[in-house]
JSON list of C-alpha atoms and ligand atoms in Angstrom, two decimals:
[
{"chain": "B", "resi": 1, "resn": "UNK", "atom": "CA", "xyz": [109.26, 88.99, 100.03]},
{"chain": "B", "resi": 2, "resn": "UNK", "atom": "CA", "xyz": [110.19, 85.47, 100.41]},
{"chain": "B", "resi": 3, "resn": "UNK", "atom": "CA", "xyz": [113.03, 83.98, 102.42]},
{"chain": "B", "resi": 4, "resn": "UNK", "atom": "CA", "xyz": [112.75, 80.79, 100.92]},
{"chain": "B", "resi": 5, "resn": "UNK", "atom": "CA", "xyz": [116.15, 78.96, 101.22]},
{"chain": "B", "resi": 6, "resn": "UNK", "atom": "CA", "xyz": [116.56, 75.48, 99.13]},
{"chain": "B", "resi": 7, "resn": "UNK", "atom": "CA", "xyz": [118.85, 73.59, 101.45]},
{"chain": "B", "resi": 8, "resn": "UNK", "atom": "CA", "xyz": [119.58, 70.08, 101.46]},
{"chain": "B", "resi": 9, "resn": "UNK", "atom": "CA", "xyz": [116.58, 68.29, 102.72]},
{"chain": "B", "resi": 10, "resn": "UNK", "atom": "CA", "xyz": [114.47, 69.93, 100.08]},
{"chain": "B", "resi": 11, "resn": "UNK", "atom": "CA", "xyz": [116.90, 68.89, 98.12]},
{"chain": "B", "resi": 12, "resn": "UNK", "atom": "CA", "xyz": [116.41, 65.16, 98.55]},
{"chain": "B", "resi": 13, "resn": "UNK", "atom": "CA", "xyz": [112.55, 65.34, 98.85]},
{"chain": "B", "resi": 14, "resn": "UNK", "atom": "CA", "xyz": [112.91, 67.09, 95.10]},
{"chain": "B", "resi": 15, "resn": "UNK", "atom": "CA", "xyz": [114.73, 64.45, 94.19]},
{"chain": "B", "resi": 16, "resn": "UNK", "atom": "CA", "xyz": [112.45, 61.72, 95.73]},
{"chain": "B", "resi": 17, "resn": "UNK", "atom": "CA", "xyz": [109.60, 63.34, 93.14]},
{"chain": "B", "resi": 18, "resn": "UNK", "atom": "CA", "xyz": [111.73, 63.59, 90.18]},
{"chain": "B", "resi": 19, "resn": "UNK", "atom": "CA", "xyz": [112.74, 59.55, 91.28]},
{"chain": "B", "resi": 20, "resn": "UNK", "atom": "CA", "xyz": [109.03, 58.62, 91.26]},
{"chain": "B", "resi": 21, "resn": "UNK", "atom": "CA", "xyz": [108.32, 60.41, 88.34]},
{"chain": "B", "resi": 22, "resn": "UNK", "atom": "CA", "xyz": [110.98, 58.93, 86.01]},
{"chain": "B", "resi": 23, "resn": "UNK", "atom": "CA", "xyz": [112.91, 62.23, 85.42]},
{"chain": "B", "resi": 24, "resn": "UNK", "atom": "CA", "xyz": [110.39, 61.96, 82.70]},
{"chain": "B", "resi": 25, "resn": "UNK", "atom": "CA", "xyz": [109.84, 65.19, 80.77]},
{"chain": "B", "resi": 26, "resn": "UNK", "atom": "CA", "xyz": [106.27, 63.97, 80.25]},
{"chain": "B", "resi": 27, "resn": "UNK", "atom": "CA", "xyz": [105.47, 64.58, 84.07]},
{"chain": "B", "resi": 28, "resn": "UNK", "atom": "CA", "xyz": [106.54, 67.80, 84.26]},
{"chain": "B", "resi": 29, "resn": "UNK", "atom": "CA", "xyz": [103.22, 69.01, 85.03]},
{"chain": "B", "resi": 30, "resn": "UNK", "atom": "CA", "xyz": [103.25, 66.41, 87.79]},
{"chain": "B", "resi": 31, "resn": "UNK", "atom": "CA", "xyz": [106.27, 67.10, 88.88]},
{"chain": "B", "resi": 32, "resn": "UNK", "atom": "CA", "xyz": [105.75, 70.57, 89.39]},
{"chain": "B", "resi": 33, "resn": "UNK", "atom": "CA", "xyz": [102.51, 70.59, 91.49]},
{"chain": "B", "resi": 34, "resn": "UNK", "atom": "CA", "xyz": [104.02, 67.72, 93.91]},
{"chain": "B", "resi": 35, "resn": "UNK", "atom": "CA", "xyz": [106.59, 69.94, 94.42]},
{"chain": "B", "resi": 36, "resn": "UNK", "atom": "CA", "xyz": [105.12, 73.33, 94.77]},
{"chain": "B", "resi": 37, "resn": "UNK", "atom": "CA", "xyz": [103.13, 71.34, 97.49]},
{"chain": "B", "resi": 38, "resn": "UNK", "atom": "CA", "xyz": [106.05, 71.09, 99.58]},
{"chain": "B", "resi": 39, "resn": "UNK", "atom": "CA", "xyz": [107.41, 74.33, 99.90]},
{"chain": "B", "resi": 40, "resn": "UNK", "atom": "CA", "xyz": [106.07, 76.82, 102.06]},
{"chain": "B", "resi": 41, "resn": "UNK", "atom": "CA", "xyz": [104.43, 79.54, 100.51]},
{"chain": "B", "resi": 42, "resn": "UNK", "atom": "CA", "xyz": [103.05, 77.24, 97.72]},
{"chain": "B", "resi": 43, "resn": "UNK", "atom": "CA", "xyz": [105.12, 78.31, 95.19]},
{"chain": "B", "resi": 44, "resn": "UNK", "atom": "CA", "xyz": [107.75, 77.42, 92.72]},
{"chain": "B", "resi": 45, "resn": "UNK", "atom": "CA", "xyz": [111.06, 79.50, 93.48]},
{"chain": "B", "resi": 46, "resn": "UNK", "atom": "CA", "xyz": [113.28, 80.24, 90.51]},
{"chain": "B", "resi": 47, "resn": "UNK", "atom": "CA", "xyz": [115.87, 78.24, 91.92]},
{"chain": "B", "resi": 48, "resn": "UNK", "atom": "CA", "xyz": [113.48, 75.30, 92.02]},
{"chain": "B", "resi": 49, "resn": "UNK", "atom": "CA", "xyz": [112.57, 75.80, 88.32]},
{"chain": "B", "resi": 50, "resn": "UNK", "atom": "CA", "xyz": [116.21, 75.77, 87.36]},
{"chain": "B", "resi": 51, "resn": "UNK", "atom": "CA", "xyz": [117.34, 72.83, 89.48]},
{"chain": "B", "resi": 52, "resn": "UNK", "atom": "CA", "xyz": [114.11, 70.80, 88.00]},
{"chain": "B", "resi": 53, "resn": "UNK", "atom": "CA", "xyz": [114.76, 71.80, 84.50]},
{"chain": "B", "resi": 54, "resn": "UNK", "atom": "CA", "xyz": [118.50, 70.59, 84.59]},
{"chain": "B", "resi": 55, "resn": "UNK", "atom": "CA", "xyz": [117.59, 67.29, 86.30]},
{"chain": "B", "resi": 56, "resn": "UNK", "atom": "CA", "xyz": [115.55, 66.25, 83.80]},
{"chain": "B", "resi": 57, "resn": "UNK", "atom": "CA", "xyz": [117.03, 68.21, 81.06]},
{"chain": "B", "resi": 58, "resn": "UNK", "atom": "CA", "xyz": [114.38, 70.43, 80.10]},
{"chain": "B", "resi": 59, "resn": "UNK", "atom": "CA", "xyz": [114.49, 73.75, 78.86]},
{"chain": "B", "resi": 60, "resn": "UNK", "atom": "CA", "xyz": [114.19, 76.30, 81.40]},
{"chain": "B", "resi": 61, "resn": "UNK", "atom": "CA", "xyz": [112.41, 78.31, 78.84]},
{"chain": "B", "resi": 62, "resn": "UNK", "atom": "CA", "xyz": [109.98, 75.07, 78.66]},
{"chain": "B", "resi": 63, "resn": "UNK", "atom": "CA", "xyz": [109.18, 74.78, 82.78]},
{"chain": "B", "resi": 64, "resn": "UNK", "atom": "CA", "xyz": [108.49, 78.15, 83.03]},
{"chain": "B", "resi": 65, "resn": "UNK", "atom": "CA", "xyz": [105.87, 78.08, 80.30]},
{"chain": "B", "resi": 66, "resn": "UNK", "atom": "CA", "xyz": [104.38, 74.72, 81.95]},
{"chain": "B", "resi": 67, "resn": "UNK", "atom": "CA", "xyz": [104.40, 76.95, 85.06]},
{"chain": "B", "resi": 68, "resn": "UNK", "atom": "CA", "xyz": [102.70, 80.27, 83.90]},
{"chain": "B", "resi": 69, "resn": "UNK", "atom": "CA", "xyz": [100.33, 78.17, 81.78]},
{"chain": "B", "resi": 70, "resn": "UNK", "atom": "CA", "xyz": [98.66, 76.34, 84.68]},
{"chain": "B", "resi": 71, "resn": "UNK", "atom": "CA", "xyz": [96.33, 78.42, 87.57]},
{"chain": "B", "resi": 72, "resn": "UNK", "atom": "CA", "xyz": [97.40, 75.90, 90.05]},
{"chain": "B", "resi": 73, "resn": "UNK", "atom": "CA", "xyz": [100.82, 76.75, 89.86]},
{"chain": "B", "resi": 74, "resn": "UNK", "atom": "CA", "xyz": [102.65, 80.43, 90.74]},
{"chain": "B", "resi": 75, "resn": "UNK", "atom": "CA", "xyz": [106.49, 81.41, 90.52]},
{"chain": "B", "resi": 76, "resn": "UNK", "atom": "CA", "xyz": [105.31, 83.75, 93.59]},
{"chain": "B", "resi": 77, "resn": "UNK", "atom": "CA", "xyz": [104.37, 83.11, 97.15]},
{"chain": "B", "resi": 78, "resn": "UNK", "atom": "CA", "xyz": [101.11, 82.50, 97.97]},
{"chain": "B", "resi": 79, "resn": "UNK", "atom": "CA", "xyz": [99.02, 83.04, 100.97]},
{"chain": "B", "resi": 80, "resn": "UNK", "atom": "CA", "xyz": [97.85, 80.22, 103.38]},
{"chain": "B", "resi": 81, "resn": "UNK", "atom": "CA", "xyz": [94.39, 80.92, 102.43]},
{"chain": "B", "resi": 82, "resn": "UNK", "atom": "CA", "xyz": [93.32, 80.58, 98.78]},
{"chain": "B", "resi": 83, "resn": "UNK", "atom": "CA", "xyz": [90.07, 82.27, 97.43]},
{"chain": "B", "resi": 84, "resn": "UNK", "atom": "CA", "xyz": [89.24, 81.09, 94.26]},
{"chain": "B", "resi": 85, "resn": "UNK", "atom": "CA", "xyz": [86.86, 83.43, 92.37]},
{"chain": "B", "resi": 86, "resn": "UNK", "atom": "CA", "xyz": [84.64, 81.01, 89.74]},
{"chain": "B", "resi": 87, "resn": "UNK", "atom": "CA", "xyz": [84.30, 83.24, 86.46]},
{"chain": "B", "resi": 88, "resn": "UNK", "atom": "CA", "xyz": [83.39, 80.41, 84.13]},
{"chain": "B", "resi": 89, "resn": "UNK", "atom": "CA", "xyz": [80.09, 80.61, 82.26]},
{"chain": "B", "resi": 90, "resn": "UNK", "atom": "CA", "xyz": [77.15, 80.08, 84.82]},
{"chain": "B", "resi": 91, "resn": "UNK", "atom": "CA", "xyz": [78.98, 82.24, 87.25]},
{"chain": "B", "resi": 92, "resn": "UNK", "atom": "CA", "xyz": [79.32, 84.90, 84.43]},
{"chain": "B", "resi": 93, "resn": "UNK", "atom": "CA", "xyz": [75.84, 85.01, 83.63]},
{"chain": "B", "resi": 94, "resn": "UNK", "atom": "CA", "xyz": [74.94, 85.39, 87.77]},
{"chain": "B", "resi": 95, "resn": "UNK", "atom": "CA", "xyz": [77.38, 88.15, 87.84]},
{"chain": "B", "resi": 96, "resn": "UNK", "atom": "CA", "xyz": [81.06, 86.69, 89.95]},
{"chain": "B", "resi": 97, "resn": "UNK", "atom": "CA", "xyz": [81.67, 90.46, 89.70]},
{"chain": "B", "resi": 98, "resn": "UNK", "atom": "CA", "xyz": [78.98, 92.11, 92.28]},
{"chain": "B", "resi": 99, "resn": "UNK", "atom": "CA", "xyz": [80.69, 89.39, 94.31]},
{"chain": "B", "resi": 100, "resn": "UNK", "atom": "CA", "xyz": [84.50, 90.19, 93.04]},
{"chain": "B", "resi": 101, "resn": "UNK", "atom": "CA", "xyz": [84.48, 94.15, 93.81]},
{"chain": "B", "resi": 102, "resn": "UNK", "atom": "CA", "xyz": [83.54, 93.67, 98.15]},
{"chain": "B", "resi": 103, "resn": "UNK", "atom": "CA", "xyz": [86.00, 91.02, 98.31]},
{"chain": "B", "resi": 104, "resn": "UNK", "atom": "CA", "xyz": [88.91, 93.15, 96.65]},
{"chain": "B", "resi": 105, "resn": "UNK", "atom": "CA", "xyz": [87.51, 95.70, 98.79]},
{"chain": "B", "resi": 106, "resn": "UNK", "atom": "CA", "xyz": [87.83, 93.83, 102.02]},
{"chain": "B", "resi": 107, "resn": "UNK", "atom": "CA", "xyz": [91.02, 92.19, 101.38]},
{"chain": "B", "resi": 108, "resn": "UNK", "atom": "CA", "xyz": [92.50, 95.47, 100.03]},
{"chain": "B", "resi": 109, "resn": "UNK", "atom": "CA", "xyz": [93.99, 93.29, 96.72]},
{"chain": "B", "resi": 110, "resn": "UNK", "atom": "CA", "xyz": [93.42, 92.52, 93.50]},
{"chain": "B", "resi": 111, "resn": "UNK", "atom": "CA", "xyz": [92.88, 89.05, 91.62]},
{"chain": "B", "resi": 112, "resn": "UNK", "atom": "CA", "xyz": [96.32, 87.95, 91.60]},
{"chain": "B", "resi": 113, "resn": "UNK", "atom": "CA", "xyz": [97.43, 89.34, 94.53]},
{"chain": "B", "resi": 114, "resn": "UNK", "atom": "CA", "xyz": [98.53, 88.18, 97.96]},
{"chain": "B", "resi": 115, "resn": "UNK", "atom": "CA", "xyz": [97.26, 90.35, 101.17]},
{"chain": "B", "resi": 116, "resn": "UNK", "atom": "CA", "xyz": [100.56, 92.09, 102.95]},
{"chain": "B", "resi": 117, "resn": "UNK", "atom": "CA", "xyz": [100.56, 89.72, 106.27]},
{"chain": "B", "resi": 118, "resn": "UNK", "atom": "CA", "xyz": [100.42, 86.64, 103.69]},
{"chain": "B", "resi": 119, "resn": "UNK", "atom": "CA", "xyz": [97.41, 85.30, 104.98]},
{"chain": "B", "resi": 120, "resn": "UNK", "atom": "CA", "xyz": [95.05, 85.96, 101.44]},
{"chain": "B", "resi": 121, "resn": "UNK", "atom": "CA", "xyz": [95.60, 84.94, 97.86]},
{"chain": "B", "resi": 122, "resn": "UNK", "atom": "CA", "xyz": [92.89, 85.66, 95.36]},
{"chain": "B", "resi": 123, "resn": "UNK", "atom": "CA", "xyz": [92.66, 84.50, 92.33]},
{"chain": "B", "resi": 124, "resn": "UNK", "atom": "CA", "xyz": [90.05, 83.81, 89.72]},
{"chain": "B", "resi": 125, "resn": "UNK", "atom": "CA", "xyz": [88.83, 79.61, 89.23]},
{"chain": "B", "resi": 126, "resn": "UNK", "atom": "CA", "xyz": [87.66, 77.42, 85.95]},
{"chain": "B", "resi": 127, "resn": "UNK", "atom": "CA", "xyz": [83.83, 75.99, 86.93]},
{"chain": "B", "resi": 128, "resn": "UNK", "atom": "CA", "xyz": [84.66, 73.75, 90.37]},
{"chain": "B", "resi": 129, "resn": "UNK", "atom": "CA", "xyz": [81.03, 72.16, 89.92]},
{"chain": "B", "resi": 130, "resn": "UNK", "atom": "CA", "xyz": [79.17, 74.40, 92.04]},
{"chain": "B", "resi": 131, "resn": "UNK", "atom": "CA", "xyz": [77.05, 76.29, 89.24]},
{"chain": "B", "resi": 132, "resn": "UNK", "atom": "CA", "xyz": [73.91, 74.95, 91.04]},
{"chain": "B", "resi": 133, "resn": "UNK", "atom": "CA", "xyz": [74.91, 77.43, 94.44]},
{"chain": "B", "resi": 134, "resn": "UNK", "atom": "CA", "xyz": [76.51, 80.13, 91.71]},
{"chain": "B", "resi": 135, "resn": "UNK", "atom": "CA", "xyz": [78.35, 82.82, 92.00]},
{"chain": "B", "resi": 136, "resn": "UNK", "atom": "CA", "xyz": [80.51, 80.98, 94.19]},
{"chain": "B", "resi": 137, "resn": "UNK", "atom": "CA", "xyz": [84.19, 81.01, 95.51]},
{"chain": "B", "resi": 138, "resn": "UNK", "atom": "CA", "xyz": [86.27, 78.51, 96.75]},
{"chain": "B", "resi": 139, "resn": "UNK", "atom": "CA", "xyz": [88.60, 78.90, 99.51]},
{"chain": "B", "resi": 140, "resn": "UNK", "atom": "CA", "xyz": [91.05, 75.97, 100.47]},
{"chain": "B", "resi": 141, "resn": "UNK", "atom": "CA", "xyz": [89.04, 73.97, 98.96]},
{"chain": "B", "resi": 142, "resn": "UNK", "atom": "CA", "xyz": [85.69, 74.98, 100.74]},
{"chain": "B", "resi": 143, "resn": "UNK", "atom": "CA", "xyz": [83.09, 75.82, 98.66]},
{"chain": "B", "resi": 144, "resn": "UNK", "atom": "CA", "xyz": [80.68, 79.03, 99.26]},
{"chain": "B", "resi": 145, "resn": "UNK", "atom": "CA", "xyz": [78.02, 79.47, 97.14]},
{"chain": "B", "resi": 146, "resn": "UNK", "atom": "CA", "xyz": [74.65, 82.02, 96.83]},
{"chain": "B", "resi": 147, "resn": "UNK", "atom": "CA", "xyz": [76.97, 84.76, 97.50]},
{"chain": "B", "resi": 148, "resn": "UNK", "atom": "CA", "xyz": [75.68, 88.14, 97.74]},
{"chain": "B", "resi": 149, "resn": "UNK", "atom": "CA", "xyz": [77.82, 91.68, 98.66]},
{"chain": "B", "resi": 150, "resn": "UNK", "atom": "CA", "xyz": [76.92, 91.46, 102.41]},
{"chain": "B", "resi": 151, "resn": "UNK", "atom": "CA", "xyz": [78.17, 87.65, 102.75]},
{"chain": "B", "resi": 152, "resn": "UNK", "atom": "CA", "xyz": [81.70, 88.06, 101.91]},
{"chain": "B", "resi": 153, "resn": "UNK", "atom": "CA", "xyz": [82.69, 90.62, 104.90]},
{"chain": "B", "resi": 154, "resn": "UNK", "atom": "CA", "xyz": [81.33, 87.37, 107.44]},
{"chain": "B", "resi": 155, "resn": "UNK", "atom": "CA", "xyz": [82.77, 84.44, 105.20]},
{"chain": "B", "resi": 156, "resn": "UNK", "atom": "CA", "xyz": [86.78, 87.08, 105.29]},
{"chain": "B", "resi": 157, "resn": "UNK", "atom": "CA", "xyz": [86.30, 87.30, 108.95]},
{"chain": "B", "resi": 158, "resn": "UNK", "atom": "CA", "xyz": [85.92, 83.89, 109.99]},
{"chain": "B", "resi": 159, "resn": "UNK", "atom": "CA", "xyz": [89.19, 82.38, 107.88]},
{"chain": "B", "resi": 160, "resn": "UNK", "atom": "CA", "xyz": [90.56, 85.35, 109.79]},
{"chain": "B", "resi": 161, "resn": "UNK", "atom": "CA", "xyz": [89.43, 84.39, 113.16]},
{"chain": "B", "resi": 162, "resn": "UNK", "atom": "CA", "xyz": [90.43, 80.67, 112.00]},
{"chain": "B", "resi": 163, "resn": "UNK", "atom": "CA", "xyz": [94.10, 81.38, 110.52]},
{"chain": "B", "resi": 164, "resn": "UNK", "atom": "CA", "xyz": [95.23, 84.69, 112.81]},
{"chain": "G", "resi": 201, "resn": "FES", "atom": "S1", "xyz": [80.39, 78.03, 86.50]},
{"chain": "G", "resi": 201, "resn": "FES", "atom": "FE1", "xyz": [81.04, 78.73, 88.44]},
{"chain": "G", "resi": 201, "resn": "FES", "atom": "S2", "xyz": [81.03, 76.98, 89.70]},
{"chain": "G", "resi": 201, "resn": "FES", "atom": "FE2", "xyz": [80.42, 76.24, 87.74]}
]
């Protein structure tokens, strides 16, 4: 699991957000993505949604709802490599699943999950404007589209060669 530990210069950057963004309960949404962005692991920490809540006197009951509403944002550590899995209409109708199963497969997880050495988080996408290349994935940002079965073993083993 995590050994995140909130000590005192995450502290102040924390406090630096919440500064620009007027303590306002308005940017929570804001407010929560700049900081999951600066913790490693890419996550929110419970201790992270408390101190936020309280600082800008929120419920907590409210932050976590903000957090488990959005995709972007997780209560649990992520891996340093994202795959996003589009399963919005086009990619529906071209099948995300025949693409879906061999990744699961070769990353041993399920949508959701993080891969054991914390180097894979997969998780499923809204349409990222690639329909025209669909069924695609995205991964840090990098799109890959015209996927078939025998394309996602070489696109896995080249973040691996990149990250390892
Ligand atoms: S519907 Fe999948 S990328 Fe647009």
């Amino acid at each position: 699991m995590s050994d995140f530990i909130f000590n005192e210069e995450l502290m102040l950057k924390i406090d630096s957000i919440l500064e620009e963004n007027d303590y306002s309960e308005l940017k929570l949404l804001s407010i929560l993505l700049q900081v999951q962005e600066i913790i490693p692991g890419n996550f929110i920490p419970e201790v992270i949604t408390k101190y936020i809540s309280k600082k800008i006197s929120v419920p907590l009951s409210k932050t976590y709802e903000v957090i488990t509403f959005f995709e972007a944002l997780s209560t649990e550590p992520k891996g340093k490599i994202i795959i996003q899995v589009c399963k919005s209409p086009v990619c529906t109708v071209k099948k995300f699943e025949t693409i879906l199963e061999p990744l699961q497969n070769e990353l041993g997880i399920s949508v959701g999950e993080t891969t054991e050495d914390g180097l894979f988080t997969l998780q499923y996408s809204s349409c990222f404007g690639a329909c025209d290349i669909s069924p695609a994935i995205r991964i840090n940002n990098e799109v890959h589209g015209n996927l078939t079965k025998d394309k996602i073993k070489d696109i896995i083993n080249s973040y691996r060669r990149k990250f390892q």
